Coordinates of C-alpha atoms and ligand atoms in Angstrom, one line a residue:
X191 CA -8.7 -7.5 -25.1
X192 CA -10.8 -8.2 -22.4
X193 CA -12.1 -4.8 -20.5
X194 CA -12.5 -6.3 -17.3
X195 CA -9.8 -4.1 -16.0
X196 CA -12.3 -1.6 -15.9
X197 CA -13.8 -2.5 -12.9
X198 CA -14.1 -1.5 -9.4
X199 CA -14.3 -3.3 -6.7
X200 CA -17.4 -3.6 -6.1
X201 CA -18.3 -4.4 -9.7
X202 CA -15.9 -6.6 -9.6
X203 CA -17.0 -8.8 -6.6
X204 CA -20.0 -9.0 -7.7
X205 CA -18.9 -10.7 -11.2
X206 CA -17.1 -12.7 -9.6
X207 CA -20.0 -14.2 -7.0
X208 CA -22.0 -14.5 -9.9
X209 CA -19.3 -16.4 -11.9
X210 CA -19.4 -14.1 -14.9
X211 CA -15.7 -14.3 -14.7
X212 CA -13.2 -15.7 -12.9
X213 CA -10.2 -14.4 -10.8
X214 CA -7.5 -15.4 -13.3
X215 CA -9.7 -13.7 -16.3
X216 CA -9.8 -10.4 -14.3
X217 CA -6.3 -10.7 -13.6
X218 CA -5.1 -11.3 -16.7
X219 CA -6.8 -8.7 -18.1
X220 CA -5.7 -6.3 -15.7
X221 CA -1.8 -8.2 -16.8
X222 CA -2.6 -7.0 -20.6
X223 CA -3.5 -3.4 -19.5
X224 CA -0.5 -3.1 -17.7
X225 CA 1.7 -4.2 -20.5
X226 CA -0.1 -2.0 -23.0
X227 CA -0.4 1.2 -21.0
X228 CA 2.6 1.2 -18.3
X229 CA 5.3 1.5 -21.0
X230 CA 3.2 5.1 -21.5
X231 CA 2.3 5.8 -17.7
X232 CA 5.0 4.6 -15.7
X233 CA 2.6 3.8 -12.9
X234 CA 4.4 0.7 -11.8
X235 CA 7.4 -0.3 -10.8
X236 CA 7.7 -3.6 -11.1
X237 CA 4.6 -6.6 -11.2
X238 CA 4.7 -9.7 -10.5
X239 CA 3.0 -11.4 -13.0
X240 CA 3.4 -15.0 -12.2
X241 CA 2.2 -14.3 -8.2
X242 CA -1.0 -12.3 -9.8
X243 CA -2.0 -15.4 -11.4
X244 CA -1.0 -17.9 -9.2
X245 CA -2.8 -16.1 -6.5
X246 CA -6.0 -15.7 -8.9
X247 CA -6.4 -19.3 -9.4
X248 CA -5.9 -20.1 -5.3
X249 CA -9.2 -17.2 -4.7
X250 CA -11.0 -19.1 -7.6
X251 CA -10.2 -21.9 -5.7
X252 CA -11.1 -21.3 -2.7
X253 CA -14.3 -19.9 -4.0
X254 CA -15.0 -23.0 -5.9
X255 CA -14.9 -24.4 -2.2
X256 CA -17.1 -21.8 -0.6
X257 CA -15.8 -19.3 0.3
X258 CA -16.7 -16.1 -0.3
X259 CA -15.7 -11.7 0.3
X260 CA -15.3 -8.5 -1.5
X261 CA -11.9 -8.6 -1.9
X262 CA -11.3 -11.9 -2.9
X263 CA -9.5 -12.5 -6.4
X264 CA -9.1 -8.8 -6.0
X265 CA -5.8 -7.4 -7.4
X266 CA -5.0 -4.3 -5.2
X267 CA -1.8 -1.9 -6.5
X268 CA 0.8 -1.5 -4.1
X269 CA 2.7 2.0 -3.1
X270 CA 6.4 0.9 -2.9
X271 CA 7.1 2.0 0.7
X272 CA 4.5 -0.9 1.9
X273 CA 6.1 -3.8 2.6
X274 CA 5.1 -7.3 0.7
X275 CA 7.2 -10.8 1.7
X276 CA 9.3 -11.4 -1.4
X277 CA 8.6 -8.4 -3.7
X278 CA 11.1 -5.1 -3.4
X279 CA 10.3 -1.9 -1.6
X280 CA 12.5 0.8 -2.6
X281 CA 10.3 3.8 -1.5
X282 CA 11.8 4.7 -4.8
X283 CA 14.9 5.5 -4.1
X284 CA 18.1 4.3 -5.0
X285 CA 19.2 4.0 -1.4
X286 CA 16.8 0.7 -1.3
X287 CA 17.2 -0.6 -4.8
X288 CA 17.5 -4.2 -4.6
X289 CA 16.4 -4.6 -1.5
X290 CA 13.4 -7.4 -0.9
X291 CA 10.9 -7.6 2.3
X292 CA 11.4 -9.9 4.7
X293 CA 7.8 -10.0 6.2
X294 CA 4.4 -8.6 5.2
X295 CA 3.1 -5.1 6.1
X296 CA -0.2 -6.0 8.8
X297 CA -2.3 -3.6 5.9
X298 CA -1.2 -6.4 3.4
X299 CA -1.8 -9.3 5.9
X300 CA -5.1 -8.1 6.0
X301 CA -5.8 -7.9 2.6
X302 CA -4.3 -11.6 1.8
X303 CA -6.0 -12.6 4.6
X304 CA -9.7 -11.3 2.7
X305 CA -8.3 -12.4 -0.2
X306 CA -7.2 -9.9 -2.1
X307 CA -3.7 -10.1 -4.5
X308 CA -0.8 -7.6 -4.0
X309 CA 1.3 -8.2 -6.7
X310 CA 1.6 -4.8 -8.1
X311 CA 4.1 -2.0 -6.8
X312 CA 3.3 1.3 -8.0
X313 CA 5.5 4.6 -8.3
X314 CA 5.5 7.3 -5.6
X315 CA 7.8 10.5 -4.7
X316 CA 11.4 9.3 -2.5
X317 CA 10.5 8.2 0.4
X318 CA 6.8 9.8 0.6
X319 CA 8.2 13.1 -0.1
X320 CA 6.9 15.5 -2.9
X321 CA 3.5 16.0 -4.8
X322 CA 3.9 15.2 -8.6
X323 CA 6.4 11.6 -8.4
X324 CA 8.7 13.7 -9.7
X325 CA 10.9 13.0 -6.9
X326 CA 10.9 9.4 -8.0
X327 CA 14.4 8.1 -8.5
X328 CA 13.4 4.9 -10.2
X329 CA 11.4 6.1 -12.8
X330 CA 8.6 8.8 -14.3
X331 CA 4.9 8.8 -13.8
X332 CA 2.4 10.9 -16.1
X333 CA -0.9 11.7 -15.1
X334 CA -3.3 9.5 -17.6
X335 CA -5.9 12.3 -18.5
X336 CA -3.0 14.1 -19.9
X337 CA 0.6 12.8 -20.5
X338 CA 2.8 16.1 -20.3
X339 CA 1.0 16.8 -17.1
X340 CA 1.9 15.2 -13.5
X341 CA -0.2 12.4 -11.2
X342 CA 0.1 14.9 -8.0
X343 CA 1.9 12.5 -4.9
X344 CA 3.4 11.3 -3.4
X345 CA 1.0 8.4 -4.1
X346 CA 1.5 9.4 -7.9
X347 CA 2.0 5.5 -9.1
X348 CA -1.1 4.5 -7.2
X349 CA -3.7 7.1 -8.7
X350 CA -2.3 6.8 -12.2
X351 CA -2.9 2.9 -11.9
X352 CA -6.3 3.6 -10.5
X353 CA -7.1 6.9 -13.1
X354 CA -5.6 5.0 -15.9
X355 CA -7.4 1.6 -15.4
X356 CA -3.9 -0.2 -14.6
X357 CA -5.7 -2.2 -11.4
X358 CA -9.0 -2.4 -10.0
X359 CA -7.9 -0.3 -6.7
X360 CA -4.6 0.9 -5.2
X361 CA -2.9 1.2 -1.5
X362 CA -1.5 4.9 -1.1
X363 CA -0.3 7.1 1.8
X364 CA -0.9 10.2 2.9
X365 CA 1.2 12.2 5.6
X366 CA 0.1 15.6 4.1
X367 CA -1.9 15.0 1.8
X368 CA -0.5 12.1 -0.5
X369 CA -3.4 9.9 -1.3
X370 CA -6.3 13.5 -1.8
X371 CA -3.8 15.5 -3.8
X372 CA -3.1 12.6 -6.7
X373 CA -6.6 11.3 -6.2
X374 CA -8.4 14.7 -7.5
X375 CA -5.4 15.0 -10.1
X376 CA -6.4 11.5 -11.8
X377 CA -10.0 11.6 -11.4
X378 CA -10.5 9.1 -8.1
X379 CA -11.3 9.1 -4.7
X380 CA -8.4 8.8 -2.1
X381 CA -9.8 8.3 2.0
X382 CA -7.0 9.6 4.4
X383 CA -8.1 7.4 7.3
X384 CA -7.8 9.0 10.7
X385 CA -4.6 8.9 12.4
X386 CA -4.1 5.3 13.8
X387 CA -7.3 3.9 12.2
X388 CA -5.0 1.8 10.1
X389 CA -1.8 0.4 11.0
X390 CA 1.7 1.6 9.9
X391 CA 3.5 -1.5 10.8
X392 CA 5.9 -2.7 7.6
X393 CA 5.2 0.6 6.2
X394 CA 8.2 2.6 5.9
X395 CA 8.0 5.8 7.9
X396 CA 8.1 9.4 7.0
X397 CA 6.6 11.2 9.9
X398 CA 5.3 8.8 12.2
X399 CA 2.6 10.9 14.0
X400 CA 1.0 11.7 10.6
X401 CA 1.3 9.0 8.1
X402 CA -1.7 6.9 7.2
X403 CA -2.4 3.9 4.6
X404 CA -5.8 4.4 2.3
X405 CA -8.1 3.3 -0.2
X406 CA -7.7 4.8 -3.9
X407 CA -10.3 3.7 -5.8
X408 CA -12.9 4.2 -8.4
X409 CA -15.9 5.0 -5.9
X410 CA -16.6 5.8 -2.6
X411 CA -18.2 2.3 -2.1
X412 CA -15.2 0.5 -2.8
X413 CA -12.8 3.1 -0.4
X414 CA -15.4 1.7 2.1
X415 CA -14.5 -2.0 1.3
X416 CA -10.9 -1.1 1.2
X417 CA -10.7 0.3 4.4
X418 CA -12.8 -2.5 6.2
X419 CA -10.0 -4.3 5.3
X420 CA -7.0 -2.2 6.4
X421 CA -8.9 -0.9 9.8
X422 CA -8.5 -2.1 13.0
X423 CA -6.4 -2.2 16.1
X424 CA -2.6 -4.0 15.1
X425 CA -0.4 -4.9 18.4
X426 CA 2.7 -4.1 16.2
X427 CA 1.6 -0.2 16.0
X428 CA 0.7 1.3 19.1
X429 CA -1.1 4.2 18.0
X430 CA -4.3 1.9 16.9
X431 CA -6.7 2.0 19.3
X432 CA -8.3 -1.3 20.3
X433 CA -11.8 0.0 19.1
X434 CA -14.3 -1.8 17.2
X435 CA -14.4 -1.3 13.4
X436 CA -17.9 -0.1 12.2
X437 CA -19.2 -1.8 8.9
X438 CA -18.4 1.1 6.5
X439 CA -20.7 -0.4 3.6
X440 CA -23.6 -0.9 5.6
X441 CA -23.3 2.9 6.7
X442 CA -23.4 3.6 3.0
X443 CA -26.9 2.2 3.1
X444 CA -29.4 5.1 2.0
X445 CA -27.0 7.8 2.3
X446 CA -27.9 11.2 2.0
X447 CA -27.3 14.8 2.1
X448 CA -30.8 15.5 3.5
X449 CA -29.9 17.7 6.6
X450 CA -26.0 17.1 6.8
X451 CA -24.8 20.2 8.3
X452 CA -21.6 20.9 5.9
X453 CA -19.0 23.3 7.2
X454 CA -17.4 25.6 4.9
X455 CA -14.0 26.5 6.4
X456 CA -13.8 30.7 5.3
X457 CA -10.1 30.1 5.2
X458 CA -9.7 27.5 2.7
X459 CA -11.9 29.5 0.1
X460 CA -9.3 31.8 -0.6
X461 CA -7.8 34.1 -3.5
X462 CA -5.2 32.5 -5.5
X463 CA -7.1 29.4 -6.3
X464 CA -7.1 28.5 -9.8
X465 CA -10.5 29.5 -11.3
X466 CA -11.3 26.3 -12.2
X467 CA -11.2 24.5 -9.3
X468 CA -13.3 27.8 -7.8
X469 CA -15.6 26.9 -9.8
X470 CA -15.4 23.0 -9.0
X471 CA -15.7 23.4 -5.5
X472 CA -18.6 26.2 -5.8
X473 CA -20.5 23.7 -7.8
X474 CA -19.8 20.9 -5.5
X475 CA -21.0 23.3 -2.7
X476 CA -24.0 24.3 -4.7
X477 CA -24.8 20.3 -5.5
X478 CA -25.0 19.4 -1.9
X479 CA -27.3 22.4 -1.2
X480 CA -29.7 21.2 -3.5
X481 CA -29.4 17.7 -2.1
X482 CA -30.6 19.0 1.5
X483 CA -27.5 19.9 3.2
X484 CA -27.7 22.7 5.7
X485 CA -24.2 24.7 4.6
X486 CA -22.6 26.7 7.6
X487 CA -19.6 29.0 7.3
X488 CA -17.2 28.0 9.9
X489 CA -13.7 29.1 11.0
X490 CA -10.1 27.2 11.5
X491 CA -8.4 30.3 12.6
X492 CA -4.7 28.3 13.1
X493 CA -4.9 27.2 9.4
X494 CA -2.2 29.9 8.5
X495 CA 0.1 27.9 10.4
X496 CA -0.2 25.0 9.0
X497 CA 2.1 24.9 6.6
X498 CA 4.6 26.3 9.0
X499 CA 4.2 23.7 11.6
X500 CA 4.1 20.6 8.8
X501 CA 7.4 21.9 7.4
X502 CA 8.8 21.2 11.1
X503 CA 7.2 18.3 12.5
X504 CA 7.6 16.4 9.6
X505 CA 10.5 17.1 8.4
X506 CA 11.6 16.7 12.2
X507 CA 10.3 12.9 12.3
X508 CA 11.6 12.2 8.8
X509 CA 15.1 13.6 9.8
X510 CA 14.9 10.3 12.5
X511 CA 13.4 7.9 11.0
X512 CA 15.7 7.8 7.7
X513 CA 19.0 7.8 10.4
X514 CA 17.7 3.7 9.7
X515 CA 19.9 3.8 6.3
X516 CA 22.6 3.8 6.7
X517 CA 24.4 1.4 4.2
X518 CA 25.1 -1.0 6.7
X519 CA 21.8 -2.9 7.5
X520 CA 19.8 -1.6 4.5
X521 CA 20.5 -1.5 0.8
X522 CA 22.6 0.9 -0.6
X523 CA 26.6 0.6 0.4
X524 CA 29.1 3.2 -1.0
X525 CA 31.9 1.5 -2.2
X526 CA 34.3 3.9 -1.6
X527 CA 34.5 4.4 2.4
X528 CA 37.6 4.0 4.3
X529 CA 36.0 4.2 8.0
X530 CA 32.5 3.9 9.0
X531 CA 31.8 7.4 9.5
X532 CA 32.7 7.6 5.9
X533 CA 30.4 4.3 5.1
X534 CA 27.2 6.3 6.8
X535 CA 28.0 9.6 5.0
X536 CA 28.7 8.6 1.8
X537 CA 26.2 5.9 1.6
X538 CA 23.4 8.6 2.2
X539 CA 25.2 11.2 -0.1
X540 CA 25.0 8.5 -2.9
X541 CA 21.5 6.7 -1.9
X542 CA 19.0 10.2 -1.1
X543 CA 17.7 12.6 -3.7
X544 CA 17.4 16.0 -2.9
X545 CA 14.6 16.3 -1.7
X546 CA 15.1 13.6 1.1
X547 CA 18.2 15.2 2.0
X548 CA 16.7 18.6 2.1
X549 CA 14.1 17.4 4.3
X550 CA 16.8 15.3 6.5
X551 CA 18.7 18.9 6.8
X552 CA 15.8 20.7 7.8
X553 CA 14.4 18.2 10.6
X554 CA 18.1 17.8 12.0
X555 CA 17.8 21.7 12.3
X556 CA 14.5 22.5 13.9
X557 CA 15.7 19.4 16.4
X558 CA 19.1 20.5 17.0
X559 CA 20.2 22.1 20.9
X560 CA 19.3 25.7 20.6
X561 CA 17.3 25.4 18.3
X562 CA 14.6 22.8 19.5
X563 CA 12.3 25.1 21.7
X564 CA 11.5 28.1 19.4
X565 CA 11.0 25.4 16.4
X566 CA 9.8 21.8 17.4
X567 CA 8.5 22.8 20.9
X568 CA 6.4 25.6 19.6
X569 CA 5.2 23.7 16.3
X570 CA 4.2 20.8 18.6
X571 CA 2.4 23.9 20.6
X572 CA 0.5 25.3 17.4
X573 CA -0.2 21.5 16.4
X574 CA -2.7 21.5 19.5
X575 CA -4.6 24.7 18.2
X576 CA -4.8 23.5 14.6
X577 CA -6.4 20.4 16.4
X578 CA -8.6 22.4 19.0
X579 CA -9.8 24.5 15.9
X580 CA -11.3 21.2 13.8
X581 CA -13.0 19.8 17.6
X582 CA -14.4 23.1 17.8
X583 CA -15.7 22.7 14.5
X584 CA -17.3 19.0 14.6
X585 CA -19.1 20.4 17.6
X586 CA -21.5 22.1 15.1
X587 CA -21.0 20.9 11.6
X588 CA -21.0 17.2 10.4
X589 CA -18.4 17.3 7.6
X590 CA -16.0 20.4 6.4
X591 CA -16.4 20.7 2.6
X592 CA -12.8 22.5 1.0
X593 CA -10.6 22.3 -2.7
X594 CA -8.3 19.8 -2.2
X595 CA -5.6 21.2 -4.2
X596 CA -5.3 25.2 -5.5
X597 CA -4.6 23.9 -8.7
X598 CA -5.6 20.6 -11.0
X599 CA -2.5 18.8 -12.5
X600 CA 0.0 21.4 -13.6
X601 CA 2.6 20.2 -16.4
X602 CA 6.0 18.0 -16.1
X603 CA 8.7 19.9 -14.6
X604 CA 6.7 23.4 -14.4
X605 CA 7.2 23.4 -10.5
X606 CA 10.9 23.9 -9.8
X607 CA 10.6 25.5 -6.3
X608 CA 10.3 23.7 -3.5
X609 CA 8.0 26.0 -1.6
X610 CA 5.8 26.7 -4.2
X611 CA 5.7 22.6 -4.2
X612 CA 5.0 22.5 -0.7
X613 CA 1.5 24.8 -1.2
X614 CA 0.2 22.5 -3.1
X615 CA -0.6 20.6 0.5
X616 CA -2.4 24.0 2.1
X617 CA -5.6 22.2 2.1
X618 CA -4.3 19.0 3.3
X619 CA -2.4 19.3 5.5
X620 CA -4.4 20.9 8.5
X621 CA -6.4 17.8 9.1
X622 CA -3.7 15.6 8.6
X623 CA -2.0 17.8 11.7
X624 CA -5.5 17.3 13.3
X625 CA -5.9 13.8 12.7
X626 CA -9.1 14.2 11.0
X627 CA -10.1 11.5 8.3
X628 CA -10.6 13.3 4.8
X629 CA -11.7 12.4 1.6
X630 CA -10.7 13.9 -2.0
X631 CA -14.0 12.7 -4.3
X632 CA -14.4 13.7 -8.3
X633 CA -16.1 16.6 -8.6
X634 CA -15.8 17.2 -12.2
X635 CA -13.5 18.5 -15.0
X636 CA -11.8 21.9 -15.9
X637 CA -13.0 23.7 -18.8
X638 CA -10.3 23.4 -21.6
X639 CA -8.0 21.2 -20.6
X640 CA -10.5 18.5 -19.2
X641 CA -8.8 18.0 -16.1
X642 CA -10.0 15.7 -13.0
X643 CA -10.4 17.9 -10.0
X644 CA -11.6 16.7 -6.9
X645 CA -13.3 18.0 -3.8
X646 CA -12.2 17.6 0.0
X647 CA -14.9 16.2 2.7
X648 CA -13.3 16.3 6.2
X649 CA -15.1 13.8 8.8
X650 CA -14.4 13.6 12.3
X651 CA -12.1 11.6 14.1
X652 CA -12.7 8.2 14.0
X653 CA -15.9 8.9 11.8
X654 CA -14.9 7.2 8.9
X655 CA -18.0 5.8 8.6
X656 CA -20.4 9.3 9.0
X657 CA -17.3 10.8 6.4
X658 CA -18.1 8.1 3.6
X659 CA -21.7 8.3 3.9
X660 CA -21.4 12.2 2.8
X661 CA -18.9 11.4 0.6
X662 CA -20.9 8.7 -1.5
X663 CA -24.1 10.8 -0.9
X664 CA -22.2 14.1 -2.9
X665 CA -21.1 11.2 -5.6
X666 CA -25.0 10.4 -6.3
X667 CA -25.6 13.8 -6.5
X668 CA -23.1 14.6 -9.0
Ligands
LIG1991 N1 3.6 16.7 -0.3 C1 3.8 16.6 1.1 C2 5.2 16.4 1.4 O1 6.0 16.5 0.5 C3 3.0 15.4 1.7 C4 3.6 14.1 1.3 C5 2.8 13.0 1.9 O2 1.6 13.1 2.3 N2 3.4 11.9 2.0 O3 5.6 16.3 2.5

């Protein structure tokens, strides 16, 4: 078997311009993987195998004509909220089984359009919500550095594809933390792109004022040709700011650490962190040190709210956005309704998991008359100091270094509470609040178990591009 699936992006692209291989040979081999390892992972859902190739052989067309790109011939793996014309999107849940997009998300127009082949959907938690895909209701993802263990999510499906050399690099999302938490669990890097860097159109919403699309992929170079991609300002979502796009490769030219003032946030190094990934992130810290960044201690004093205020707005905006199913114009329809009140009720009985209706429940709460001021108004109200306390901090430090998770992958169905769920987002979640961009990068393996655990960078707003330079710059170093 060919190992071609191997690749990156970049390595990739570059076999490809120099006609080592062609499109349909890397996506065939990326095909065989799939059928020898998904049966074991359970990364994807479903793949179309017959629109990988036929898509192949129309980029090794093309380039036969010319043309030319990164991404093109590239087979990319697709989170299933992310709408693709003709392929399902279930957000894994049985409320959306069978149900086929009409149109194409603008983040997948802009990947056909350089070329690229979306033809894989990958597992995820229901609806975006959860950290291990064990809130899946179509199927079960294992983490590919160890089986009995869990990807992290709720882009679970995308990181084991990219972890477990299922695709050359994977779409995720990330509201609080979705694309860093699974990235450091299976060994890759996952870029949270600032809040409206990327557009959300045809992307099915959770919490509207947080969720992002991002890279996962097997380098920093290649989240950088991702995102060039995905970035930019979209008409059809009108939180992306009509701003130019900088060239994030060239910005990874001669990066270095080499006087990068590096904030370490005191509140983030906390007890109650597993040892190992203490000892991860001191390392990482130590590594940049002796690559010439200046390390500063800073101080986020909202982060204890954090958690607090996530578990309101977001649940808040999911509560709203999910009134869309309804089993009338969307998927699921119980069959046993006698009125329509009955239709809406027990469709969603029927279609959610627990978890989605746990979250519906709460946001319907914190939003309800009485009840809206002391919970939603005075989240949004703590929202603005959480985002005061990271502007404070870019005033003096280039990137925030934290742990992205307090723990490395923990084992199938050892989490059963909820809340201790929820922590494992502590460290993602404040920038996501923020806005911030962030970056989970490999930062080595626990002793023992040899488990992937990555480390946090935390750019400024709209500084992809300074963010990725660090980033790559602490991945040379390591
Ligand atoms: N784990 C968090 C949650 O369940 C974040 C999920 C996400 O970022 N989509 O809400």
């Amino acid at each position: 078997m060919s190992e071609l699936y191997k690749l990156g992006i970049e390595a990739a692209a570059k076999g490809l311009a120099k006609g080592d291989f062609s499109s349909v040979e890397l996506t065939q081999a990326v095909i065989d993987r799939v059928k020898a390892e998904n049966p074991r992972i359970g990364a994807y859902l479903t793949f179309d195998e017959e629109g990988a190739l036929a898509a192949a052989k129309t980029a090794d067309e093309a380039r036969a004509n010319g043309r030319a790109g990164m991404l093109l011939g590239i087979p990319v793996a697709i989170k299933d909220l992310i709408n693709v014309k003709g392929q399902p999107c279930t957000c894994a849940s049985k409320i959306l089984k069978g149900y086929v997009s009409p149109y194409d998300a603008t983040v997948i127009k802009n990947l056909k359009a350089a070329g690229a082949t979306c033809a894989g959907r990958v597992n995820m938690d229901e609806f975006a919500m959860g950290s291990s895909t064990e809130n899946s209701a179509l199927g079960r993802t294992v983490n590919p550095y160890d089986v009995t263990r869990v990807p992290g999510g709720s882009s679970g499906g995308s990181a084991a594809a990219v972890g477990g050399d299922m695709c050359i690099a994977a779409l995720g999302t990330d509201t609080g933390g979705s694309i860093r938490q699974p990235a450091s669990f299976c060994n890759c890097v996952g870029l949270k792109p600032s809040y409206g860097r990327v557009s959300r159109f045809g992307v099915t919403a959770f919490a509207s004022s947080l969720d992002q699309v991002g890279p996962m992929t097997k380098s920093v170079t290649d989240a950088a040709f991702l995102l060039q991609a995905l970035a930019g300002h979209d008409e059809m979502d009108g939180t992306t700011p009509d701003e130019p796009v900088p060239d994030y490769a060239a910005a990874l030219a001669g990066a270095s650490l080499k006087g990068v003032k590096i904030g370490l946030p005191k509140e983030y190094f906390i007890d109650g962190l597993d040892p190992e990934v203490k000892r991860l992130t001191d390392e990482a810290v130590a590594k940049c040190a002796a690559a010439g960044a200046e390390l500063v201690e800073v101080s986020l004093p909202h982060t204890e709210y954090a958690m607090a205020v996530y578990y309101i707005v977001a649940p808040a905006e999911a509560s709203a956005n999910l009134a869309r199913f309804d089993g009338v114009r969307y998927g699921h329809r119980s069959e046993k309704s006698d009125n329509v009140f009955n239709l809406y009720a027990r469709s969603r009985a029927e279609g959610f998991g627990p978890e989605v209706k746990r979250r519906i429940i709460m946001g319907t709460y914190v939003l309800s008359s009485g009840y809206y001021d002391a919970y939603y108004g005075r989240a949004l109200k703590v929202r603005t100091l959480i985002r005061r306390d990271f502007e404070a901090a870019f005033a003096k430090v280039d990137a925030l270094l934290t742990p992205v998770a307090p723990t490395p992958a923990f084992k199938i169905g050892e989490v059963q509470d909820p809340l201790t769920m929820y922590l494992n987002d502590l460290f993602t979640i404040p920038s996501s609040l923020a806005g911030n961009c962030a970056i989970s990068v490999p930062a080595g393996f626990t002793a023992g178990a040899r488990l992937p655990v990555g480390v946090q960078f935390i750019g400024d707003a709209y500084r992809e591009d300074k963010l990725l330079r660090v980033a790559k710059a602490f991945e040379e170093a390591r």
